[in-house]
PDB file of C-alpha atoms in Angstrom:
ATOM      1  CA  MET V  23       0.000   0.000   0.000  1.00 52.00           C
ATOM      2  CA  TRP V  24       1.352   3.419  -0.982  1.00 57.00           C
ATOM      3  CA  LEU V  25       1.141   6.162   1.611  1.00 64.00           C
ATOM      4  CA  THR V  26       0.568   9.780   0.720  1.00 79.00           C
ATOM      5  CA  VAL V  27       3.147  12.381   1.697  1.00 78.00           C
ATOM      6  CA  GLU V  28       0.729  13.611   4.389  1.00 85.00           C
ATOM      7  CA  GLU V  29       0.324  10.083   5.823  1.00 88.00           C
ATOM      8  CA  GLU V  30       4.105   9.589   5.833  1.00 90.00           C
ATOM      9  CA  PHE V  31       4.591  12.953   7.560  1.00 91.00           C
ATOM     10  CA  ILE V  32       1.978  12.133  10.208  1.00 94.00           C
ATOM     11  CA  SER V  33       3.498   8.705  10.786  1.00 94.00           C
ATOM     12  CA  ALA V  34       6.947  10.273  11.207  1.00 94.00           C
ATOM     13  CA  GLY V  35       5.458  12.886  13.569  1.00 95.00           C
ATOM     14  CA  VAL V  36       3.748  10.236  15.701  1.00 96.00           C
ATOM     15  CA  ASN V  37       7.017   8.282  15.877  1.00 95.00           C
ATOM     16  CA  ALA V  38       8.941  11.451  16.819  1.00 96.00           C
ATOM     17  CA  TYR V  39       6.397  12.127  19.580  1.00 96.00           C
ATOM     18  CA  ALA V  40       6.692   8.564  20.911  1.00 95.00           C
ATOM     19  CA  LEU V  41      10.493   8.730  20.858  1.00 95.00           C
ATOM     20  CA  GLY V  42      10.428  11.880  23.003  1.00 95.00           C
ATOM     21  CA  CYS V  43      11.318  14.505  20.406  1.00 95.00           C
ATOM     22  CA  THR V  44      10.392  18.122  21.069  1.00 95.00           C
ATOM     23  CA  ASP V  45       9.491  20.944  18.713  1.00 94.00           C
ATOM     24  CA  GLU V  46      12.581  22.895  19.752  1.00 93.00           C
ATOM     25  CA  GLY V  47      14.910  19.907  19.370  1.00 93.00           C
ATOM     26  CA  LEU V  48      13.566  19.161  15.898  1.00 90.00           C
ATOM     27  CA  ARG V  49      13.795  22.861  14.949  1.00 89.00           C
ATOM     28  CA  LYS V  50      17.470  22.853  15.960  1.00 90.00           C
ATOM     29  CA  GLU V  51      18.108  19.713  13.864  1.00 88.00           C
ATOM     30  CA  LEU V  52      16.437  21.229  10.791  1.00 84.00           C
ATOM     31  CA  VAL V  53      18.209  24.583  11.207  1.00 84.00           C
ATOM     32  CA  ASP V  54      21.547  22.766  11.538  1.00 84.00           C
ATOM     33  CA  MET V  55      20.756  20.848   8.332  1.00 81.00           C
ATOM     34  CA  LYS V  56      19.776  24.075   6.565  1.00 75.00           C
ATOM     35  CA  GLU V  57      22.936  25.873   7.674  1.00 81.00           C
ATOM     36  CA  SER V  58      25.153  22.975   6.611  1.00 80.00           C
ATOM     37  CA  GLY V  59      23.820  23.405   3.071  1.00 77.00           C
ATOM     38  CA  VAL V  60      22.620  19.819   2.868  1.00 69.00           C
ATOM     39  CA  GLU V  61      20.341  19.088  -0.054  1.00 68.00           C
ATOM     40  CA  ILE V  62      17.168  17.090   0.402  1.00 67.00           C
ATOM     41  CA  GLU V  63      15.572  14.983  -2.255  1.00 63.00           C
ATOM     42  CA  GLY V  64      11.971  15.557  -3.163  1.00 60.00           C
ATOM     43  CA  ILE V  65       9.722  13.946  -5.698  1.00 55.00           C
ATOM     44  CA  GLN V  66       7.291  15.896  -7.811  1.00 55.00           C
ATOM     45  CA  SER V  67       4.847  14.522 -10.293  1.00 53.00           C
ATOM     46  CA  TYR V  68       3.938  16.389 -13.463  1.00 54.00           C
ATOM     47  CA  GLY V  69       2.633  13.620 -15.662  1.00 58.00           C
ATOM     48  CA  GLY V  70       5.677  11.602 -14.600  1.00 57.00           C
ATOM     49  CA  THR V  71       7.885  11.366 -11.554  1.00 58.00           C
ATOM     50  CA  THR V  72      10.784  13.765 -11.235  1.00 57.00           C
ATOM     51  CA  SER V  73      13.382  13.658  -8.492  1.00 56.00           C
ATOM     52  CA  LEU V  74      14.593  17.063  -7.328  1.00 59.00           C
ATOM     53  CA  LYS V  75      17.316  18.089  -4.923  1.00 62.00           C
ATOM     54  CA  SER V  76      17.004  21.369  -3.091  1.00 64.00           C
ATOM     55  CA  LYS V  77      18.306  23.212  -0.090  1.00 65.00           C
ATOM     56  CA  ILE V  78      16.105  23.724   2.983  1.00 65.00           C
ATOM     57  CA  ALA V  79      14.598  27.215   3.299  1.00 67.00           C
ATOM     58  CA  SER V  80      13.997  28.957   6.657  1.00 69.00           C
ATOM     59  CA  GLU V  81      10.255  29.256   6.046  1.00 75.00           C
ATOM     60  CA  GLU V  82      10.110  25.515   5.328  1.00 79.00           C
ATOM     61  CA  VAL V  83      11.744  24.801   8.701  1.00 80.00           C
ATOM     62  CA  GLU V  84       9.177  26.928  10.538  1.00 86.00           C
ATOM     63  CA  GLU V  85       6.198  25.447   8.670  1.00 89.00           C
ATOM     64  CA  CYS V  86       7.482  21.900   9.242  1.00 89.00           C
ATOM     65  CA  ILE V  87       7.894  22.542  12.979  1.00 91.00           C
ATOM     66  CA  LEU V  88       4.431  24.101  13.157  1.00 94.00           C
ATOM     67  CA  TRP V  89       2.899  21.013  11.508  1.00 94.00           C
ATOM     68  CA  LEU V  90       4.836  18.720  13.868  1.00 95.00           C
ATOM     69  CA  SER V  91       3.688  20.826  16.832  1.00 96.00           C
ATOM     70  CA  ILE V  92       0.076  20.449  15.681  1.00 97.00           C
ATOM     71  CA  ILE V  93       0.554  16.665  15.460  1.00 97.00           C
ATOM     72  CA  PHE V  94       2.086  16.585  18.960  1.00 97.00           C
ATOM     73  CA  ILE V  95      -0.705  18.750  20.439  1.00 97.00           C
ATOM     74  CA  THR V  96      -3.336  16.615  18.694  1.00 96.00           C
ATOM     75  CA  ILE V  97      -1.881  13.535  20.384  1.00 96.00           C
ATOM     76  CA  LEU V  98      -2.061  15.389  23.713  1.00 95.00           C
ATOM     77  CA  CYS V  99      -5.791  15.980  23.046  1.00 94.00           C
ATOM     78  CA  THR V 100      -6.552  12.263  22.690  1.00 92.00           C
ATOM     79  CA  PRO V 101      -8.000  10.155  25.492  1.00 86.00           C
ATOM     80  CA  GLN V 102      -5.116   8.526  27.344  1.00 76.00           C
ATOM     81  CA  PRO V 103      -3.182   6.512  26.440  1.00 72.00           C
ATOM     82  CA  THR V 104      -3.101   6.490  22.666  1.00 83.00           C
ATOM     83  CA  ILE V 105       0.632   6.940  22.124  1.00 91.00           C
ATOM     84  CA  VAL V 106       3.187   6.181  24.838  1.00 90.00           C
ATOM     85  CA  ARG V 107       5.878   8.876  25.011  1.00 92.00           C
ATOM     86  CA  TRP V 108       9.368   7.816  26.061  1.00 92.00           C
ATOM     87  CA  SER V 109      10.207  11.143  27.665  1.00 93.00           C
ATOM     88  CA  SER V 110       8.780  13.312  30.406  1.00 93.00           C
ATOM     89  CA  THR V 111       9.887  16.442  28.523  1.00 94.00           C
ATOM     90  CA  PRO V 112       6.877  18.322  27.106  1.00 95.00           C
ATOM     91  CA  PRO V 113       6.726  17.795  23.323  1.00 96.00           C
ATOM     92  CA  VAL V 114       5.940  21.443  22.512  1.00 96.00           C
ATOM     93  CA  SER V 115       6.832  24.802  23.980  1.00 95.00           C
ATOM     94  CA  ASP V 116       4.259  26.479  26.214  1.00 95.00           C
ATOM     95  CA  GLU V 117       3.862  29.227  23.603  1.00 94.00           C
ATOM     96  CA  GLU V 118       2.933  26.802  20.808  1.00 94.00           C
ATOM     97  CA  ARG V 119       0.714  24.751  23.116  1.00 95.00           C
ATOM     98  CA  LEU V 120      -1.236  27.867  24.117  1.00 95.00           C
ATOM     99  CA  LYS V 121      -1.644  28.910  20.455  1.00 95.00           C
ATOM    100  CA  TRP V 122      -2.862  25.549  19.151  1.00 96.00           C
ATOM    101  CA  LYS V 123      -4.378  23.541  22.018  1.00 96.00           C
ATOM    102  CA  GLY V 124      -7.863  25.056  21.624  1.00 96.00           C
ATOM    103  CA  PHE V 125      -7.777  24.568  17.858  1.00 97.00           C
ATOM    104  CA  CYS V 126      -6.785  20.910  18.183  1.00 97.00           C
ATOM    105  CA  ALA V 127      -9.154  20.319  21.120  1.00 96.00           C
ATOM    106  CA  LEU V 128     -12.163  21.638  19.144  1.00 96.00           C
ATOM    107  CA  ILE V 129     -11.392  19.174  16.361  1.00 96.00           C
ATOM    108  CA  ALA V 130     -10.669  16.279  18.762  1.00 95.00           C
ATOM    109  CA  ASN V 131     -13.968  16.941  20.538  1.00 94.00           C
ATOM    110  CA  ALA V 132     -15.854  16.883  17.235  1.00 94.00           C
ATOM    111  CA  TYR V 133     -14.050  13.667  16.292  1.00 94.00           C
ATOM    112  CA  TYR V 134     -14.528  11.750  19.556  1.00 92.00           C
ATOM    113  CA  VAL V 135     -17.791  13.120  20.937  1.00 90.00           C
ATOM    114  CA  ARG V 136     -19.801  13.948  17.824  1.00 89.00           C
ATOM    115  CA  GLY V 137     -18.249  11.530  15.324  1.00 88.00           C
ATOM    116  CA  MET V 138     -17.441  14.328  12.901  1.00 86.00           C
ATOM    117  CA  ALA V 139     -14.658  14.392  10.330  1.00 84.00           C
ATOM    118  CA  TRP V 140     -14.948  18.099   9.483  1.00 88.00           C
ATOM    119  CA  LEU V 141     -15.748  21.389  11.225  1.00 92.00           C
ATOM    120  CA  PRO V 142     -16.773  24.741   9.791  1.00 94.00           C
ATOM    121  CA  VAL V 143     -13.621  26.718   8.991  1.00 95.00           C
ATOM    122  CA  LYS V 144     -15.233  29.849  10.498  1.00 96.00           C
ATOM    123  CA  THR V 145     -15.401  28.114  13.920  1.00 95.00           C
ATOM    124  CA  LEU V 146     -11.669  27.447  13.806  1.00 95.00           C
ATOM    125  CA  GLN V 147     -10.922  30.955  12.545  1.00 96.00           C
ATOM    126  CA  LEU V 148     -12.841  32.348  15.524  1.00 95.00           C
ATOM    127  CA  GLU V 149     -10.682  30.203  17.818  1.00 95.00           C
ATOM    128  CA  GLN V 150      -7.559  31.630  16.171  1.00 95.00           C
ATOM    129  CA  MET V 151      -8.913  35.185  16.550  1.00 95.00           C
ATOM    130  CA  ALA V 152      -9.609  34.618  20.242  1.00 95.00           C
ATOM    131  CA  VAL V 153      -6.169  33.132  20.970  1.00 95.00           C
ATOM    132  CA  VAL V 154      -3.686  34.894  18.694  1.00 92.00           C
ATOM    133  CA  GLY V 155      -5.663  37.938  17.537  1.00 93.00           C
ATOM    134  CA  HIS V 156      -5.876  37.023  13.848  1.00 95.00           C
ATOM    135  CA  ALA V 157      -7.165  34.198  11.685  1.00 95.00           C
ATOM    136  CA  GLU V 158      -5.392  32.490   8.826  1.00 96.00           C
ATOM    137  CA  GLU V 159      -6.844  32.218   5.319  1.00 96.00           C
ATOM    138  CA  PRO V 160      -9.688  29.655   5.038  1.00 96.00           C
ATOM    139  CA  SER V 161      -7.608  27.327   2.850  1.00 95.00           C
ATOM    140  CA  VAL V 162      -4.759  27.312   5.403  1.00 95.00           C
ATOM    141  CA  VAL V 163      -7.174  26.669   8.280  1.00 96.00           C
ATOM    142  CA  ALA V 164      -8.793  23.836   6.321  1.00 95.00           C
ATOM    143  CA  SER V 165      -5.377  22.337   5.647  1.00 95.00           C
ATOM    144  CA  ARG V 166      -4.446  22.466   9.346  1.00 95.00           C
ATOM    145  CA  MET V 167      -7.847  20.965  10.250  1.00 95.00           C
ATOM    146  CA  ARG V 168      -7.230  18.096   7.820  1.00 95.00           C
ATOM    147  CA  LEU V 169      -3.843  17.505   9.501  1.00 96.00           C
ATOM    148  CA  VAL V 170      -5.529  17.200  12.914  1.00 96.00           C
ATOM    149  CA  PHE V 171      -8.302  14.891  11.693  1.00 95.00           C
ATOM    150  CA  SER V 172      -5.785  12.755   9.776  1.00 94.00           C
ATOM    151  CA  THR V 173      -3.580  12.516  12.876  1.00 95.00           C
ATOM    152  CA  LEU V 174      -6.582  11.426  14.951  1.00 95.00           C
ATOM    153  CA  GLU V 175      -7.357   8.757  12.356  1.00 92.00           C
ATOM    154  CA  VAL V 176      -3.806   7.415  12.699  1.00 92.00           C
ATOM    155  CA  VAL V 177      -3.561   7.444  16.508  1.00 93.00           C
ATOM    156  CA  SER V 178      -7.157   6.564  17.342  1.00 91.00           C
ATOM    157  CA  PRO V 179      -9.198   5.268  14.386  1.00 88.00           C
ATOM    158  CA  GLN V 180     -12.954   5.597  14.900  1.00 80.00           C
ATOM    159  CA  TRP V 181     -14.272   4.201  11.636  1.00 71.00           C
ATOM    160  CA  PRO V 182     -13.385   1.209   9.470  1.00 67.00           C
ATOM    161  CA  ARG V 183     -10.916   1.909   6.649  1.00 66.00           C
ATOM    162  CA  VAL V 184     -12.455   1.766   3.179  1.00 63.00           C
TER     163      VAL V 184
END
């Protein structure tokens, strides 16, 4: 079975959480890789498969760490124990946890309590407004919501796989 890039990323994030990684530790690793000039290999498909090598950009590091933080916080919002963590160190900084816990908790509540697989984007934008004072674009919010729901499906499946 072929996994999508998103499924592979979530799987890697869940493993990183279980192994005791933190957002700050992973940020340091990625920044060190970026500064060393290492090239990463990516695959893009435009009617065929093309392998590309590129350097890591600073904005990619920050977005990657944000997505990993959302995965970690989502796991924290699951009924215990879904994933055993091999470290007592908190997986995310207090700042990131405060920014994203409500967002992830709203989605986890919809998932576990109401059996939903989607929430209105406006509801999540209102959560962002209340916590950080601004809301992201609807497409970005929807993408982050999909990440949370997909993470929940990996760590605590509620429905049979089709």
